[in-house]
Amino acid sequence: DAGITQSPRHKVTETGTPVTLRCHQTENHRYMYWYRQDPGHGLRLIHYSYGVKDTDKGEVSDGYSVSRSKTEDFLLTLESATSSQTSVYFCAIKGGSNTEAFFGQGTRLTVV
Amino acid sequence: AQRVTQPEKLLSVFKGAPVELKCNYSYSGSPELFWYVQYSRQRLQLLLRHISRESIKGFTADLNKGETSFHLKKPFAQEEDSAMYYCAPSRVSGGSNYKLTFGKGTLLTVNP
C-alpha cells in the first residue's frame, strides 16, 4: 500500500465543536485531496492541494477549510461541526498527470 | 461545466453474465480517464486507466470520444467483482491545478 494514513479513523463530536482530520503521506506526492463519501452521492471533492500552501476549493467546500504547511501533511478542519457533516472522509494523493491516485483508509466522523 | 455521469446507482447480474458499467463525461479538452473500485470495507483502488489500454481482472474500458463515454465492461462477471465502481475523469484546471473528481458510483452485485 502507498504510504498514506489518516487520523483519527473514527471520531464522534458534538455540534458546534471544531474538528481537524489529518492526512499524512510518505510518497512526496504533489497533489493531495479531501473527499466525503455519502450514500447516493459517491465521492465529492471538498478541497485539494497542488503544493505546499497551494490549495483550491472542490464542489462541497462550504464549512470546511484546509491547510498544507508541508508536503507530507494535509489537514481538513471543520470550524463548527454540523450534523450534515456526518460522513466518511477520504484523503487521496497523486503524483501527477496520468498517475494513479492512492487513498487513505477513511475517517468515519459522526456529529451528534 | 465539467461533469461525469454514472447513470446506474445499482446493477445486479448473475455470475457468468456480461456486465457493463456506464460512464459519460462532459469535459473540455481531453481528460484523463480512470476507473476506481472499492470493495467492501476497503479503500478505493485503481482498476484501470485509459492511457494504458490494459485489462485488469478481466475488465476493459473503451473510450468513445464521439459519445464522450468510457464504459467499463467484463464478459463474464464473478462474485468477487461485487463492489462499488467509480469513473474518474481528471484534467489540469488552469495553471498547475490538478482536479480529480468522481462520478456518483455504481454498486455492482454479482449473484451466484
PDB file of N, CA and C in Angstrom, chain B residues 29-111:
ATOM      1  N   GLY B  29     -11.620  19.768 -23.691  1.00  0.00           N
ATOM      2  CA  GLY B  29     -10.318  19.178 -23.946  1.00  0.00           C
ATOM      3  C   GLY B  29     -10.367  17.668 -23.843  1.00  0.00           C
ATOM      4  N   SER B  30      -9.255  17.080 -23.512  1.00  0.00           N
ATOM      5  CA  SER B  30      -9.155  15.619 -23.435  1.00  0.00           C
ATOM      6  C   SER B  30      -8.786  15.219 -22.017  1.00  0.00           C
ATOM      7  N   PRO B  31      -9.767  14.856 -21.215  1.00  0.00           N
ATOM      8  CA  PRO B  31      -9.446  14.459 -19.849  1.00  0.00           C
ATOM      9  C   PRO B  31      -8.764  13.104 -19.809  1.00  0.00           C
ATOM     10  N   GLU B  32      -8.038  12.887 -18.750  1.00  0.00           N
ATOM     11  CA  GLU B  32      -7.522  11.546 -18.465  1.00  0.00           C
ATOM     12  C   GLU B  32      -8.653  10.770 -17.813  1.00  0.00           C
ATOM     13  N   LEU B  33      -8.756   9.501 -18.129  1.00  0.00           N
ATOM     14  CA  LEU B  33      -9.914   8.728 -17.660  1.00  0.00           C
ATOM     15  C   LEU B  33      -9.463   7.510 -16.883  1.00  0.00           C
ATOM     16  N   PHE B  34     -10.096   7.309 -15.728  1.00  0.00           N
ATOM     17  CA  PHE B  34      -9.768   6.215 -14.825  1.00  0.00           C
ATOM     18  C   PHE B  34     -11.057   5.547 -14.335  1.00  0.00           C
ATOM     19  N   TRP B  35     -10.930   4.301 -13.970  1.00  0.00           N
ATOM     20  CA  TRP B  35     -11.950   3.612 -13.185  1.00  0.00           C
ATOM     21  C   TRP B  35     -11.302   3.165 -11.872  1.00  0.00           C
ATOM     22  N   TYR B  36     -11.997   3.454 -10.763  1.00  0.00           N
ATOM     23  CA  TYR B  36     -11.566   3.009  -9.442  1.00  0.00           C
ATOM     24  C   TYR B  36     -12.620   2.066  -8.874  1.00  0.00           C
ATOM     25  N   VAL B  37     -12.179   1.174  -7.995  1.00  0.00           N
ATOM     26  CA  VAL B  37     -13.081   0.211  -7.378  1.00  0.00           C
ATOM     27  C   VAL B  37     -12.908   0.242  -5.867  1.00  0.00           C
ATOM     28  N   GLN B  38     -14.012   0.042  -5.169  1.00  0.00           N
ATOM     29  CA  GLN B  38     -13.979  -0.016  -3.708  1.00  0.00           C
ATOM     30  C   GLN B  38     -14.697  -1.280  -3.259  1.00  0.00           C
ATOM     31  N   TYR B  39     -13.933  -2.270  -2.816  1.00  0.00           N
ATOM     32  CA  TYR B  39     -14.519  -3.475  -2.261  1.00  0.00           C
ATOM     33  C   TYR B  39     -14.973  -3.200  -0.835  1.00  0.00           C
ATOM     34  N   SER B  40     -15.874  -4.028  -0.350  1.00  0.00           N
ATOM     35  CA  SER B  40     -16.472  -3.809   0.956  1.00  0.00           C
ATOM     36  C   SER B  40     -15.407  -3.625   2.035  1.00  0.00           C
ATOM     37  N   ARG B  41     -15.533  -2.536   2.784  1.00  0.00           N
ATOM     38  CA  ARG B  41     -14.660  -2.260   3.921  1.00  0.00           C
ATOM     39  C   ARG B  41     -13.203  -2.018   3.522  1.00  0.00           C
ATOM     40  N   GLN B  42     -12.972  -1.668   2.255  1.00  0.00           N
ATOM     41  CA  GLN B  42     -11.608  -1.372   1.823  1.00  0.00           C
ATOM     42  C   GLN B  42     -11.529   0.036   1.240  1.00  0.00           C
ATOM     43  N   ARG B  43     -10.330   0.503   1.072  1.00  0.00           N
ATOM     44  CA  ARG B  43     -10.134   1.815   0.465  1.00  0.00           C
ATOM     45  C   ARG B  43     -10.270   1.702  -1.046  1.00  0.00           C
ATOM     46  N   LEU B  44     -10.504   2.823  -1.682  1.00  0.00           N
ATOM     47  CA  LEU B  44     -10.565   2.851  -3.144  1.00  0.00           C
ATOM     48  C   LEU B  44      -9.207   2.491  -3.725  1.00  0.00           C
ATOM     49  N   GLN B  45      -9.248   1.832  -4.863  1.00  0.00           N
ATOM     50  CA  GLN B  45      -8.015   1.496  -5.556  1.00  0.00           C
ATOM     51  C   GLN B  45      -8.253   1.591  -7.054  1.00  0.00           C
ATOM     52  N   LEU B  46      -7.177   1.851  -7.776  1.00  0.00           N
ATOM     53  CA  LEU B  46      -7.271   1.967  -9.216  1.00  0.00           C
ATOM     54  C   LEU B  46      -7.621   0.624  -9.836  1.00  0.00           C
ATOM     55  N   LEU B  47      -8.576   0.629 -10.767  1.00  0.00           N
ATOM     56  CA  LEU B  47      -8.881  -0.571 -11.527  1.00  0.00           C
ATOM     57  C   LEU B  47      -8.166  -0.511 -12.869  1.00  0.00           C
ATOM     58  N   LEU B  48      -8.423   0.552 -13.616  1.00  0.00           N
ATOM     59  CA  LEU B  48      -7.677   0.718 -14.855  1.00  0.00           C
ATOM     60  C   LEU B  48      -7.726   2.171 -15.307  1.00  0.00           C
ATOM     61  N   ARG B  49      -6.816   2.494 -16.219  1.00  0.00           N
ATOM     62  CA  ARG B  49      -6.729   3.852 -16.759  1.00  0.00           C
ATOM     63  C   ARG B  49      -6.750   3.767 -18.275  1.00  0.00           C
ATOM     64  N   HIS B  50      -7.319   4.769 -18.888  1.00  0.00           N
ATOM     65  CA  HIS B  50      -7.481   4.740 -20.340  1.00  0.00           C
ATOM     66  C   HIS B  50      -6.153   4.667 -21.065  1.00  0.00           C
ATOM     67  N   ILE B  51      -5.197   5.447 -20.595  1.00  0.00           N
ATOM     68  CA  ILE B  51      -3.992   5.631 -21.388  1.00  0.00           C
ATOM     69  C   ILE B  51      -3.201   4.334 -21.541  1.00  0.00           C
ATOM     70  N   SER B  52      -3.321   3.430 -20.582  1.00  0.00           N
ATOM     71  CA  SER B  52      -2.526   2.204 -20.643  1.00  0.00           C
ATOM     72  C   SER B  52      -3.215   1.112 -21.448  1.00  0.00           C
ATOM     73  N   ARG B  53      -4.519   1.290 -21.720  1.00  0.00           N
ATOM     74  CA  ARG B  53      -5.275   0.336 -22.532  1.00  0.00           C
ATOM     75  C   ARG B  53      -5.108  -1.095 -22.029  1.00  0.00           C
ATOM     76  N   GLU B  54      -5.096  -1.240 -20.719  1.00  0.00           N
ATOM     77  CA  GLU B  54      -4.850  -2.555 -20.151  1.00  0.00           C
ATOM     78  C   GLU B  54      -6.158  -3.213 -19.754  1.00  0.00           C
ATOM     79  N   SER B  55      -6.063  -4.497 -19.437  1.00  0.00           N
ATOM     80  CA  SER B  55      -7.199  -5.247 -18.920  1.00  0.00           C
ATOM     81  C   SER B  55      -6.815  -5.739 -17.530  1.00  0.00           C
ATOM     82  N   ILE B  56      -7.630  -5.369 -16.569  1.00  0.00           N
ATOM     83  CA  ILE B  56      -7.371  -5.743 -15.190  1.00  0.00           C
ATOM     84  C   ILE B  56      -8.534  -6.575 -14.687  1.00  0.00           C
ATOM     85  N   LYS B  57      -8.228  -7.753 -14.147  1.00  0.00           N
ATOM     86  CA  LYS B  57      -9.260  -8.643 -13.599  1.00  0.00           C
ATOM     87  C   LYS B  57     -10.359  -8.910 -14.634  1.00  0.00           C
ATOM     88  N   GLY B  58      -9.988  -8.887 -15.910  1.00  0.00           N
ATOM     89  CA  GLY B  58     -10.939  -9.168 -16.974  1.00  0.00           C
ATOM     90  C   GLY B  58     -11.761  -7.973 -17.414  1.00  0.00           C
ATOM     91  N   PHE B  59     -11.564  -6.830 -16.773  1.00  0.00           N
ATOM     92  CA  PHE B  59     -12.284  -5.617 -17.145  1.00  0.00           C
ATOM     93  C   PHE B  59     -11.521  -4.844 -18.216  1.00  0.00           C
ATOM     94  N   THR B  60     -12.281  -4.255 -19.123  1.00  0.00           N
ATOM     95  CA  THR B  60     -11.723  -3.325 -20.097  1.00  0.00           C
ATOM     96  C   THR B  60     -12.629  -2.105 -20.157  1.00  0.00           C
ATOM     97  N   ALA B  61     -12.089  -1.018 -20.665  1.00  0.00           N
ATOM     98  CA  ALA B  61     -12.885   0.198 -20.829  1.00  0.00           C
ATOM     99  C   ALA B  61     -12.496   0.851 -22.135  1.00  0.00           C
ATOM    100  N   ASP B  62     -13.481   1.174 -22.915  1.00  0.00           N
ATOM    101  CA  ASP B  62     -13.236   1.784 -24.210  1.00  0.00           C
ATOM    102  C   ASP B  62     -13.649   3.244 -24.190  1.00  0.00           C
ATOM    103  N   LEU B  63     -12.734   4.069 -24.649  1.00  0.00           N
ATOM    104  CA  LEU B  63     -13.035   5.488 -24.744  1.00  0.00           C
ATOM    105  C   LEU B  63     -13.724   5.755 -26.075  1.00  0.00           C
ATOM    106  N   ASN B  64     -14.867   6.372 -26.029  1.00  0.00           N
ATOM    107  CA  ASN B  64     -15.587   6.780 -27.227  1.00  0.00           C
ATOM    108  C   ASN B  64     -15.676   8.303 -27.186  1.00  0.00           C
ATOM    109  N   LYS B  65     -14.766   8.951 -27.902  1.00  0.00           N
ATOM    110  CA  LYS B  65     -14.719  10.422 -27.846  1.00  0.00           C
ATOM    111  C   LYS B  65     -15.970  11.044 -28.459  1.00  0.00           C
ATOM    112  N   GLY B  66     -16.539  10.378 -29.458  1.00  0.00           N
ATOM    113  CA  GLY B  66     -17.736  10.925 -30.079  1.00  0.00           C
ATOM    114  C   GLY B  66     -18.905  10.980 -29.107  1.00  0.00           C
ATOM    115  N   GLU B  67     -19.061   9.924 -28.335  1.00  0.00           N
ATOM    116  CA  GLU B  67     -20.148   9.866 -27.360  1.00  0.00           C
ATOM    117  C   GLU B  67     -19.700  10.346 -25.990  1.00  0.00           C
ATOM    118  N   THR B  68     -18.443  10.718 -25.876  1.00  0.00           N
ATOM    119  CA  THR B  68     -17.832  11.098 -24.584  1.00  0.00           C
ATOM    120  C   THR B  68     -18.193  10.076 -23.512  1.00  0.00           C
ATOM    121  N   SER B  69     -17.898   8.839 -23.798  1.00  0.00           N
ATOM    122  CA  SER B  69     -18.193   7.775 -22.845  1.00  0.00           C
ATOM    123  C   SER B  69     -16.943   6.949 -22.571  1.00  0.00           C
ATOM    124  N   PHE B  70     -16.939   6.307 -21.426  1.00  0.00           N
ATOM    125  CA  PHE B  70     -15.800   5.467 -21.012  1.00  0.00           C
ATOM    126  C   PHE B  70     -16.391   4.309 -20.208  1.00  0.00           C
ATOM    127  N   HIS B  71     -17.143   3.471 -20.891  1.00  0.00           N
ATOM    128  CA  HIS B  71     -17.867   2.396 -20.222  1.00  0.00           C
ATOM    129  C   HIS B  71     -16.934   1.246 -19.839  1.00  0.00           C
ATOM    130  N   LEU B  72     -17.202   0.659 -18.687  1.00  0.00           N
ATOM    131  CA  LEU B  72     -16.403  -0.457 -18.160  1.00  0.00           C
ATOM    132  C   LEU B  72     -17.134  -1.769 -18.469  1.00  0.00           C
ATOM    133  N   LYS B  73     -16.396  -2.752 -18.993  1.00  0.00           N
ATOM    134  CA  LYS B  73     -17.036  -3.987 -19.408  1.00  0.00           C
ATOM    135  C   LYS B  73     -16.269  -5.202 -18.925  1.00  0.00           C
ATOM    136  N   LYS B  74     -17.027  -6.278 -18.722  1.00  0.00           N
ATOM    137  CA  LYS B  74     -16.424  -7.571 -18.427  1.00  0.00           C
ATOM    138  C   LYS B  74     -17.339  -8.637 -19.011  1.00  0.00           C
ATOM    139  N   PRO B  75     -16.786  -9.571 -19.777  1.00  0.00           N
ATOM    140  CA  PRO B  75     -17.651 -10.538 -20.464  1.00  0.00           C
ATOM    141  C   PRO B  75     -18.313 -11.555 -19.527  1.00  0.00           C
ATOM    142  N   PHE B  76     -17.620 -11.909 -18.444  1.00  0.00           N
ATOM    143  CA  PHE B  76     -18.173 -12.934 -17.544  1.00  0.00           C
ATOM    144  C   PHE B  76     -17.951 -12.488 -16.093  1.00  0.00           C
ATOM    145  N   ALA B  77     -18.989 -11.995 -15.479  1.00  0.00           N
ATOM    146  CA  ALA B  77     -18.859 -11.466 -14.116  1.00  0.00           C
ATOM    147  C   ALA B  77     -18.632 -12.587 -13.105  1.00  0.00           C
ATOM    148  N   GLN B  78     -17.854 -12.267 -12.091  1.00  0.00           N
ATOM    149  CA  GLN B  78     -17.579 -13.182 -10.985  1.00  0.00           C
ATOM    150  C   GLN B  78     -18.100 -12.585  -9.674  1.00  0.00           C
ATOM    151  N   GLU B  79     -18.387 -13.451  -8.702  1.00  0.00           N
ATOM    152  CA  GLU B  79     -18.925 -12.953  -7.437  1.00  0.00           C
ATOM    153  C   GLU B  79     -17.977 -11.964  -6.767  1.00  0.00           C
ATOM    154  N   GLU B  80     -16.682 -12.183  -6.926  1.00  0.00           N
ATOM    155  CA  GLU B  80     -15.706 -11.284  -6.297  1.00  0.00           C
ATOM    156  C   GLU B  80     -15.647  -9.914  -6.959  1.00  0.00           C
ATOM    157  N   ASP B  81     -16.368  -9.740  -8.051  1.00  0.00           N
ATOM    158  CA  ASP B  81     -16.443  -8.426  -8.690  1.00  0.00           C
ATOM    159  C   ASP B  81     -17.445  -7.506  -7.994  1.00  0.00           C
ATOM    160  N   SER B  82     -18.212  -8.039  -7.082  1.00  0.00           N
ATOM    161  CA  SER B  82     -19.183  -7.223  -6.360  1.00  0.00           C
ATOM    162  C   SER B  82     -18.443  -6.119  -5.602  1.00  0.00           C
ATOM    163  N   ALA B  83     -18.779  -4.877  -5.911  1.00  0.00           N
ATOM    164  CA  ALA B  83     -18.065  -3.732  -5.338  1.00  0.00           C
ATOM    165  C   ALA B  83     -18.716  -2.452  -5.843  1.00  0.00           C
ATOM    166  N   MET B  84     -18.187  -1.347  -5.363  1.00  0.00           N
ATOM    167  CA  MET B  84     -18.589  -0.029  -5.836  1.00  0.00           C
ATOM    168  C   MET B  84     -17.569   0.415  -6.860  1.00  0.00           C
ATOM    169  N   TYR B  85     -18.044   0.888  -8.011  1.00  0.00           N
ATOM    170  CA  TYR B  85     -17.162   1.301  -9.098  1.00  0.00           C
ATOM    171  C   TYR B  85     -17.360   2.787  -9.383  1.00  0.00           C
ATOM    172  N   TYR B  86     -16.240   3.490  -9.498  1.00  0.00           N
ATOM    173  CA  TYR B  86     -16.282   4.923  -9.749  1.00  0.00           C
ATOM    174  C   TYR B  86     -15.520   5.257 -11.027  1.00  0.00           C
ATOM    175  N   CYS B  87     -16.153   6.055 -11.858  1.00  0.00           N
ATOM    176  CA  CYS B  87     -15.496   6.619 -13.023  1.00  0.00           C
ATOM    177  C   CYS B  87     -14.877   7.955 -12.611  1.00  0.00           C
ATOM    178  N   ALA B  88     -13.668   8.219 -13.065  1.00  0.00           N
ATOM    179  CA  ALA B  88     -12.970   9.418 -12.607  1.00  0.00           C
ATOM    180  C   ALA B  88     -12.225  10.093 -13.748  1.00  0.00           C
ATOM    181  N   PRO B  89     -12.843  11.090 -14.370  1.00  0.00           N
ATOM    182  CA  PRO B  89     -12.106  11.884 -15.338  1.00  0.00           C
ATOM    183  C   PRO B  89     -11.287  12.938 -14.596  1.00  0.00           C
ATOM    184  N   SER B  90     -10.137  13.282 -15.112  1.00  0.00           N
ATOM    185  CA  SER B  90      -9.296  14.282 -14.465  1.00  0.00           C
ATOM    186  C   SER B  90      -8.650  15.151 -15.514  1.00  0.00           C
ATOM    187  N   ARG B  91      -8.401  16.366 -15.124  1.00  0.00           N
ATOM    188  CA  ARG B  91      -7.668  17.231 -16.044  1.00  0.00           C
ATOM    189  C   ARG B  91      -7.051  18.376 -15.270  1.00  0.00           C
ATOM    190  N   VAL B  92      -6.073  18.970 -15.865  1.00  0.00           N
ATOM    191  CA  VAL B  92      -5.479  20.162 -15.287  1.00  0.00           C
ATOM    192  C   VAL B  92      -6.469  21.296 -15.479  1.00  0.00           C
ATOM    193  N   SER B  93      -6.807  21.963 -14.398  1.00  0.00           N
ATOM    194  CA  SER B  93      -7.823  23.018 -14.495  1.00  0.00           C
ATOM    195  C   SER B  93      -7.174  24.376 -14.272  1.00  0.00           C
ATOM    196  N   GLY B  94      -6.303  24.719 -15.148  1.00  0.00           N
ATOM    197  CA  GLY B  94      -5.685  26.033 -15.058  1.00  0.00           C
ATOM    198  C   GLY B  94      -4.402  25.988 -14.262  1.00  0.00           C
ATOM    199  N   GLY B  95      -3.355  26.524 -14.805  1.00  0.00           N
ATOM    200  CA  GLY B  95      -2.075  26.538 -14.108  1.00  0.00           C
ATOM    201  C   GLY B  95      -1.625  25.132 -13.798  1.00  0.00           C
ATOM    202  N   SER B  96      -1.298  24.854 -12.559  1.00  0.00           N
ATOM    203  CA  SER B  96      -0.863  23.509 -12.194  1.00  0.00           C
ATOM    204  C   SER B  96      -1.896  22.808 -11.337  1.00  0.00           C
ATOM    205  N   ASN B  97      -3.107  23.343 -11.294  1.00  0.00           N
ATOM    206  CA  ASN B  97      -4.165  22.674 -10.528  1.00  0.00           C
ATOM    207  C   ASN B  97      -4.551  21.383 -11.205  1.00  0.00           C
ATOM    208  N   TYR B  98      -4.602  20.323 -10.431  1.00  0.00           N
ATOM    209  CA  TYR B  98      -4.974  19.040 -10.997  1.00  0.00           C
ATOM    210  C   TYR B  98      -6.163  18.514 -10.208  1.00  0.00           C
ATOM    211  N   LYS B  99      -7.332  18.715 -10.780  1.00  0.00           N
ATOM    212  CA  LYS B  99      -8.553  18.384 -10.074  1.00  0.00           C
ATOM    213  C   LYS B  99      -8.953  16.952 -10.386  1.00  0.00           C
ATOM    214  N   LEU B 100      -9.238  16.173  -9.359  1.00  0.00           N
ATOM    215  CA  LEU B 100      -9.637  14.772  -9.521  1.00  0.00           C
ATOM    216  C   LEU B 100     -11.046  14.612  -8.973  1.00  0.00           C
ATOM    217  N   THR B 101     -11.995  14.387  -9.873  1.00  0.00           N
ATOM    218  CA  THR B 101     -13.385  14.243  -9.445  1.00  0.00           C
ATOM    219  C   THR B 101     -13.913  12.872  -9.827  1.00  0.00           C
ATOM    220  N   PHE B 102     -14.991  12.484  -9.176  1.00  0.00           N
ATOM    221  CA  PHE B 102     -15.553  11.152  -9.364  1.00  0.00           C
ATOM    222  C   PHE B 102     -17.034  11.227  -9.687  1.00  0.00           C
ATOM    223  N   GLY B 103     -17.504  10.223 -10.402  1.00  0.00           N
ATOM    224  CA  GLY B 103     -18.931  10.046 -10.562  1.00  0.00           C
ATOM    225  C   GLY B 103     -19.534   9.577  -9.252  1.00  0.00           C
ATOM    226  N   LYS B 104     -20.850   9.422  -9.253  1.00  0.00           N
ATOM    227  CA  LYS B 104     -21.530   9.028  -8.022  1.00  0.00           C
ATOM    228  C   LYS B 104     -21.377   7.549  -7.721  1.00  0.00           C
ATOM    229  N   GLY B 105     -20.861   6.811  -8.667  1.00  0.00           N
ATOM    230  CA  GLY B 105     -20.577   5.405  -8.424  1.00  0.00           C
ATOM    231  C   GLY B 105     -21.727   4.486  -8.797  1.00  0.00           C
ATOM    232  N   THR B 106     -21.359   3.252  -9.123  1.00  0.00           N
ATOM    233  CA  THR B 106     -22.328   2.191  -9.403  1.00  0.00           C
ATOM    234  C   THR B 106     -21.997   1.010  -8.505  1.00  0.00           C
ATOM    235  N   LEU B 107     -22.976   0.566  -7.748  1.00  0.00           N
ATOM    236  CA  LEU B 107     -22.783  -0.597  -6.889  1.00  0.00           C
ATOM    237  C   LEU B 107     -23.151  -1.845  -7.670  1.00  0.00           C
ATOM    238  N   LEU B 108     -22.150  -2.652  -7.948  1.00  0.00           N
ATOM    239  CA  LEU B 108     -22.350  -3.883  -8.704  1.00  0.00           C
ATOM    240  C   LEU B 108     -22.495  -5.063  -7.749  1.00  0.00           C
ATOM    241  N   THR B 109     -23.532  -5.819  -7.949  1.00  0.00           N
ATOM    242  CA  THR B 109     -23.729  -7.049  -7.185  1.00  0.00           C
ATOM    243  C   THR B 109     -23.785  -8.207  -8.162  1.00  0.00           C
ATOM    244  N   VAL B 110     -22.930  -9.189  -7.944  1.00  0.00           N
ATOM    245  CA  VAL B 110     -22.922 -10.375  -8.791  1.00  0.00           C
ATOM    246  C   VAL B 110     -23.479 -11.526  -7.964  1.00  0.00           C
ATOM    247  N   ASN B 111     -24.607 -12.019  -8.385  1.00  0.00           N
ATOM    248  CA  ASN B 111     -25.302 -13.075  -7.657  1.00  0.00           C
ATOM    249  C   ASN B 111     -24.849 -14.461  -8.109  1.00  0.00           C
TER     250      ASN B 111
END
